Amino acid sequence: MGEFVNLQVSEEAPGVGVIRLDRPKMNAISLQVQAELKAACAEATERDDVRAVVIWGGERLFAAGNDVAEMAEMSYADMVKATRGVSEAATAIANIPKPVVAAVTGYALGGGCELTLAADIRIAAENATFGQPEVLLGIIPGAGGTQRLPRLIGPSKAKDLIFTGRFVKADEALAIGLVDKVVPADQVYAEAVAWASQFTAAAALAIRAAKECVDRGLEVDLATGLSIEQQQFAAVFATEDRTAGMASFLAHGPGKAEFAGR
């Protein structure tokens, strides 16, 4: 367990790993938080008892941004050394080969917004506020905001948010595709855990392959994406879950297979 970031398996939903950001008061994302987040993501990837992941900042807010006080003291040379780590924290979330949902209450700004962009889906509270306000500090998003945001909501909408630095409330975030579901604030965590719970007894290697196809496919042309899909499609035929799933389908119909995750 880190000082500010930890991974725990949910007691109410075994198989769901919860990566909790907990750095009072605003969950500011410092270099230490970034390092601890990468470690938590690596642990979530390796643990067999974690089949899906919730990223959660607590009841008050998700994360109000990077640690500006820390960054203000950094020179160009300092940031050249640190910038890879800044980006790698969000990428660590994206690289978890399991379903990942961001549960967002309150503010998800700057680096906090970028962490949510790395999740597979985002469930937001009615009081959630998103934004990439880095230009208001004279800088730009540095943890994937200029890349993941346009891929999610389109380049025009992304440029509007990045160029102006304006904040987006939950209803607008839902309308433009920045979040996938909006619920009352006291239901966000439960909704995220419920979504993740769908996959605790699923065909883990098939889901891993599907996520790999979608994520890698978005980075390449269609022909290359189809080639990636073909390779992954053939590969899952080597799994125990494929054998069990097809046997169950033939004997009992769809949706009744019991998977081992192998």
CSV table of C-alpha atoms in Angstrom, one decimal:
chain,number,residue,atom,x,y,z
A,1,MET,CA,0.0,0.0,0.0
A,2,GLY,CA,1.2,3.5,-0.8
A,3,GLU,CA,0.8,6.6,1.3
A,4,PHE,CA,-1.8,8.1,-1.0
A,5,VAL,CA,-2.9,5.3,-3.4
A,6,ASN,CA,-3.8,1.8,-2.5
A,7,LEU,CA,-5.5,-1.2,-4.1
A,8,GLN,CA,-8.0,-3.3,-2.2
A,9,VAL,CA,-10.4,-6.0,-3.3
A,10,SER,CA,-14.0,-5.0,-2.6
A,11,GLU,CA,-15.6,-6.8,0.3
A,12,GLU,CA,-19.1,-6.5,-1.2
A,13,ALA,CA,-17.9,-7.6,-4.6
A,14,PRO,CA,-15.1,-10.1,-4.6
A,15,GLY,CA,-13.1,-9.9,-7.8
A,16,VAL,CA,-13.4,-6.1,-8.0
A,17,GLY,CA,-10.2,-4.3,-7.2
A,18,VAL,CA,-10.6,-0.7,-6.0
A,19,ILE,CA,-7.7,1.7,-6.6
A,20,ARG,CA,-8.3,4.5,-4.2
A,21,LEU,CA,-6.7,8.0,-4.5
A,22,ASP,CA,-6.6,9.5,-1.0
A,23,ARG,CA,-4.4,12.6,-0.7
A,24,PRO,CA,-6.3,15.2,1.3
A,25,LYS,CA,-7.7,17.7,0.6
A,26,MET,CA,-8.0,17.7,-3.2
A,27,ASN,CA,-6.2,14.5,-4.2
A,28,ALA,CA,-3.6,16.6,-5.9
A,29,ILE,CA,-1.5,14.4,-8.2
A,30,SER,CA,2.1,14.7,-7.2
A,31,LEU,CA,5.1,12.8,-8.4
A,32,GLN,CA,4.7,10.5,-5.5
A,33,VAL,CA,1.0,9.9,-6.3
A,34,GLN,CA,1.9,9.1,-9.9
A,35,ALA,CA,4.5,6.5,-8.8
A,36,GLU,CA,2.1,4.9,-6.3
A,37,LEU,CA,-0.6,4.9,-9.0
A,38,LYS,CA,1.6,3.0,-11.4
A,39,ALA,CA,2.5,0.5,-8.7
A,40,ALA,CA,-1.2,0.0,-7.9
A,41,CYS,CA,-2.0,-0.6,-11.5
A,42,ALA,CA,0.8,-3.1,-11.9
A,43,GLU,CA,-0.5,-5.0,-8.8
A,44,ALA,CA,-4.1,-4.9,-10.3
A,45,THR,CA,-2.7,-6.4,-13.5
A,46,GLU,CA,-0.9,-9.2,-11.8
A,47,ARG,CA,-3.4,-10.3,-9.2
A,48,ASP,CA,-5.6,-13.2,-10.2
A,49,ASP,CA,-8.2,-12.2,-7.6
A,50,VAL,CA,-8.7,-8.9,-9.3
A,51,ARG,CA,-10.9,-9.4,-12.4
A,52,ALA,CA,-12.1,-5.8,-12.9
A,53,VAL,CA,-11.0,-2.4,-11.5
A,54,VAL,CA,-12.7,0.7,-10.1
A,55,ILE,CA,-10.7,3.9,-9.9
A,56,TRP,CA,-12.1,6.0,-7.1
A,57,GLY,CA,-11.2,9.3,-5.4
A,58,GLY,CA,-13.7,9.2,-2.6
A,59,GLU,CA,-17.1,10.7,-1.8
A,60,ARG,CA,-16.0,14.4,-2.2
A,61,LEU,CA,-14.0,14.5,-5.4
A,62,PHE,CA,-12.0,12.4,-7.8
A,63,ALA,CA,-8.8,14.6,-8.2
A,64,ALA,CA,-8.7,18.4,-8.7
A,65,GLY,CA,-5.5,18.2,-10.8
A,66,ASN,CA,-1.7,17.9,-10.6
A,67,ASP,CA,0.2,19.3,-7.7
A,68,VAL,CA,0.7,22.9,-9.0
A,69,ALA,CA,2.9,23.9,-6.0
A,70,GLU,CA,5.2,21.0,-6.8
A,71,MET,CA,5.3,21.8,-10.6
A,72,ALA,CA,5.8,25.6,-10.0
A,73,GLU,CA,9.3,24.8,-8.6
A,74,MET,CA,10.3,22.7,-11.5
A,75,SER,CA,12.5,23.9,-14.4
A,76,TYR,CA,12.4,22.8,-18.0
A,77,ALA,CA,15.3,20.4,-17.2
A,78,ASP,CA,13.3,19.0,-14.2
A,79,MET,CA,10.2,18.4,-16.3
A,80,VAL,CA,12.2,16.8,-19.1
A,81,LYS,CA,13.1,14.2,-16.5
A,82,ALA,CA,9.7,14.0,-14.9
A,83,THR,CA,7.3,14.2,-17.9
A,84,ARG,CA,7.5,10.5,-18.8
A,85,GLY,CA,6.3,9.6,-15.3
A,86,VAL,CA,3.5,12.1,-15.6
A,87,SER,CA,2.2,10.4,-18.7
A,88,GLU,CA,2.9,6.9,-17.5
A,89,ALA,CA,0.6,7.2,-14.5
A,90,ALA,CA,-2.5,7.6,-16.8
A,91,THR,CA,-1.1,5.0,-19.3
A,92,ALA,CA,-0.7,2.5,-16.4
A,93,ILE,CA,-4.5,2.7,-16.0
A,94,ALA,CA,-5.1,2.3,-19.7
A,95,ASN,CA,-2.8,-0.7,-19.8
A,96,ILE,CA,-4.6,-2.7,-17.1
A,97,PRO,CA,-5.8,-5.7,-19.3
A,98,LYS,CA,-9.1,-5.9,-17.4
A,99,PRO,CA,-12.3,-3.8,-17.4
A,100,VAL,CA,-11.6,-0.4,-15.7
A,101,VAL,CA,-14.3,2.1,-14.6
A,102,ALA,CA,-13.6,5.5,-13.2
A,103,ALA,CA,-16.1,6.5,-10.5
A,104,VAL,CA,-16.1,10.3,-10.5
A,105,THR,CA,-17.5,12.6,-7.8
A,106,GLY,CA,-16.8,16.3,-7.5
A,107,TYR,CA,-13.8,17.6,-9.5
A,108,ALA,CA,-11.9,15.7,-12.1
A,109,LEU,CA,-9.7,18.5,-13.5
A,110,GLY,CA,-6.4,18.5,-15.3
A,111,GLY,CA,-4.4,15.4,-14.4
A,112,GLY,CA,-7.5,14.1,-12.6
A,113,CYS,CA,-9.5,14.3,-15.8
A,114,GLU,CA,-6.7,12.6,-17.7
A,115,LEU,CA,-6.8,9.7,-15.3
A,116,THR,CA,-10.5,9.2,-16.0
A,117,LEU,CA,-9.8,9.3,-19.8
A,118,ALA,CA,-7.6,6.2,-19.4
A,119,ALA,CA,-10.4,4.1,-18.0
A,120,ASP,CA,-12.7,2.0,-20.2
A,121,ILE,CA,-15.8,3.9,-19.0
A,122,ARG,CA,-16.7,6.7,-16.7
A,123,ILE,CA,-19.6,6.9,-14.3
A,124,ALA,CA,-20.1,10.4,-12.9
A,125,ALA,CA,-22.0,12.0,-10.1
A,126,GLU,CA,-24.6,14.7,-10.8
A,127,ASN,CA,-22.2,17.1,-9.0
A,128,ALA,CA,-19.1,16.1,-11.1
A,129,THR,CA,-17.1,18.7,-12.9
A,130,PHE,CA,-14.5,17.9,-15.6
A,131,GLY,CA,-12.0,20.0,-17.4
A,132,GLN,CA,-8.5,20.5,-18.8
A,133,PRO,CA,-7.7,24.0,-17.5
A,134,GLU,CA,-3.9,23.7,-18.1
A,135,VAL,CA,-3.8,26.6,-20.6
A,136,LEU,CA,-5.0,28.9,-17.7
A,137,LEU,CA,-1.6,28.1,-16.1
A,138,GLY,CA,0.3,28.7,-19.3
A,139,ILE,CA,0.9,25.0,-19.9
A,140,ILE,CA,-0.9,22.2,-21.8
A,141,PRO,CA,-2.2,18.8,-20.7
A,142,GLY,CA,0.7,16.4,-20.2
A,143,ALA,CA,-0.8,13.1,-19.2
A,144,GLY,CA,-2.7,12.2,-22.4
A,145,GLY,CA,-5.3,14.9,-22.5
A,146,THR,CA,-4.4,16.1,-26.0
A,147,GLN,CA,-4.5,12.6,-27.2
A,148,ARG,CA,-7.1,10.6,-25.3
A,149,LEU,CA,-9.7,13.4,-25.1
A,150,PRO,CA,-10.0,13.9,-28.9
A,151,ARG,CA,-10.2,10.2,-29.4
A,152,LEU,CA,-13.1,10.0,-27.0
A,153,ILE,CA,-15.2,13.1,-27.9
A,154,GLY,CA,-13.8,14.1,-31.2
A,155,PRO,CA,-11.2,16.8,-32.1
A,156,SER,CA,-13.4,19.8,-32.2
A,157,LYS,CA,-15.0,19.3,-28.8
A,158,ALA,CA,-11.6,18.4,-27.4
A,159,LYS,CA,-10.0,21.5,-28.8
A,160,ASP,CA,-12.8,23.7,-27.3
A,161,LEU,CA,-12.2,22.3,-23.8
A,162,ILE,CA,-8.4,22.4,-24.1
A,163,PHE,CA,-8.1,25.8,-25.7
A,164,THR,CA,-10.5,27.5,-23.3
A,165,GLY,CA,-9.8,25.5,-20.2
A,166,ARG,CA,-13.5,25.7,-19.3
A,167,PHE,CA,-15.2,23.4,-16.9
A,168,VAL,CA,-17.8,20.9,-18.0
A,169,LYS,CA,-20.7,19.9,-15.7
A,170,ALA,CA,-22.0,16.3,-15.6
A,171,ASP,CA,-24.9,16.9,-17.9
A,172,GLU,CA,-22.7,18.3,-20.7
A,173,ALA,CA,-20.1,15.7,-20.1
A,174,LEU,CA,-22.7,13.0,-20.7
A,175,ALA,CA,-24.0,14.8,-23.8
A,176,ILE,CA,-20.6,15.1,-25.5
A,177,GLY,CA,-19.5,11.5,-24.6
A,178,LEU,CA,-17.0,12.4,-21.9
A,179,VAL,CA,-18.8,10.2,-19.4
A,180,ASP,CA,-21.0,7.2,-20.0
A,181,LYS,CA,-23.5,7.5,-17.1
A,182,VAL,CA,-24.6,10.1,-14.6
A,183,VAL,CA,-26.1,9.1,-11.2
A,184,PRO,CA,-26.7,10.8,-7.8
A,185,ALA,CA,-23.5,11.4,-6.0
A,186,ASP,CA,-24.2,8.8,-3.3
A,187,GLN,CA,-24.7,6.1,-5.9
A,188,VAL,CA,-21.5,6.6,-7.9
A,189,TYR,CA,-19.3,4.1,-6.1
A,190,ALA,CA,-22.0,1.4,-6.0
A,191,GLU,CA,-22.8,1.9,-9.7
A,192,ALA,CA,-19.1,1.5,-10.6
A,193,VAL,CA,-18.7,-1.6,-8.5
A,194,ALA,CA,-21.9,-3.1,-10.0
A,195,TRP,CA,-20.5,-2.4,-13.5
A,196,ALA,CA,-17.2,-4.0,-12.6
A,197,SER,CA,-18.9,-7.0,-11.0
A,198,GLN,CA,-20.2,-8.1,-14.3
A,199,PHE,CA,-16.8,-9.4,-15.2
A,200,THR,CA,-15.7,-11.2,-12.0
A,201,ALA,CA,-16.8,-14.6,-13.4
A,202,ALA,CA,-16.3,-13.7,-17.1
A,203,ALA,CA,-14.0,-15.2,-19.7
A,204,ALA,CA,-11.0,-13.1,-18.6
A,205,LEU,CA,-8.7,-13.9,-21.5
A,206,ALA,CA,-11.4,-13.1,-24.0
A,207,ILE,CA,-12.1,-9.8,-22.4
A,208,ARG,CA,-8.4,-9.1,-22.3
A,209,ALA,CA,-8.1,-9.9,-26.0
A,210,ALA,CA,-11.1,-7.7,-26.9
A,211,LYS,CA,-9.7,-4.8,-25.0
A,212,GLU,CA,-6.4,-5.2,-26.7
A,213,CYS,CA,-8.1,-5.2,-30.1
A,214,VAL,CA,-10.1,-2.1,-29.4
A,215,ASP,CA,-7.3,-0.1,-27.8
A,216,ARG,CA,-4.6,-1.1,-30.3
A,217,GLY,CA,-7.0,-0.8,-33.2
A,218,LEU,CA,-7.6,2.8,-32.5
A,219,GLU,CA,-3.9,3.5,-32.9
A,220,VAL,CA,-3.6,2.1,-36.4
A,221,ASP,CA,-5.3,2.0,-39.8
A,222,LEU,CA,-8.3,-0.3,-40.4
A,223,ALA,CA,-6.4,-3.1,-42.2
A,224,THR,CA,-3.9,-3.3,-39.4
A,225,GLY,CA,-6.7,-3.3,-36.8
A,226,LEU,CA,-8.4,-6.1,-38.5
A,227,SER,CA,-5.1,-8.1,-38.5
A,228,ILE,CA,-4.8,-7.5,-34.8
A,229,GLU,CA,-8.4,-8.8,-34.4
A,230,GLN,CA,-7.7,-11.9,-36.5
A,231,GLN,CA,-4.7,-12.8,-34.4
A,232,GLN,CA,-6.5,-12.3,-31.1
A,233,PHE,CA,-9.6,-14.2,-32.4
A,234,ALA,CA,-7.4,-17.2,-33.2
A,235,ALA,CA,-5.5,-17.0,-29.9
A,236,VAL,CA,-8.6,-17.3,-27.7
A,237,PHE,CA,-9.2,-20.7,-29.2
A,238,ALA,CA,-6.3,-21.9,-27.1
A,239,THR,CA,-8.1,-21.1,-23.8
A,240,GLU,CA,-10.0,-23.3,-21.5
A,241,ASP,CA,-12.8,-20.7,-21.4
A,242,ARG,CA,-13.4,-21.0,-25.1
A,243,THR,CA,-13.8,-24.8,-24.8
A,244,ALA,CA,-16.1,-24.4,-21.8
A,245,GLY,CA,-18.1,-21.6,-23.4
A,246,MET,CA,-18.8,-23.4,-26.7
A,247,ALA,CA,-19.6,-26.7,-24.9
A,248,SER,CA,-22.1,-24.9,-22.7
A,249,PHE,CA,-23.7,-23.1,-25.6
A,250,LEU,CA,-24.2,-26.4,-27.5
A,251,ALA,CA,-25.6,-28.1,-24.4
A,252,HIS,CA,-27.6,-25.4,-22.7
A,253,GLY,CA,-27.8,-22.3,-24.9
A,254,PRO,CA,-26.1,-18.9,-24.5
A,255,GLY,CA,-25.2,-17.2,-21.2
A,256,LYS,CA,-24.9,-20.3,-19.0
A,257,ALA,CA,-21.2,-21.1,-19.2
A,258,GLU,CA,-19.0,-21.1,-16.1
A,259,PHE,CA,-15.6,-19.7,-16.8
A,260,ALA,CA,-12.3,-20.3,-15.0
A,261,GLY,CA,-10.5,-17.3,-16.5
A,262,ARG,CA,-7.9,-19.6,-18.2
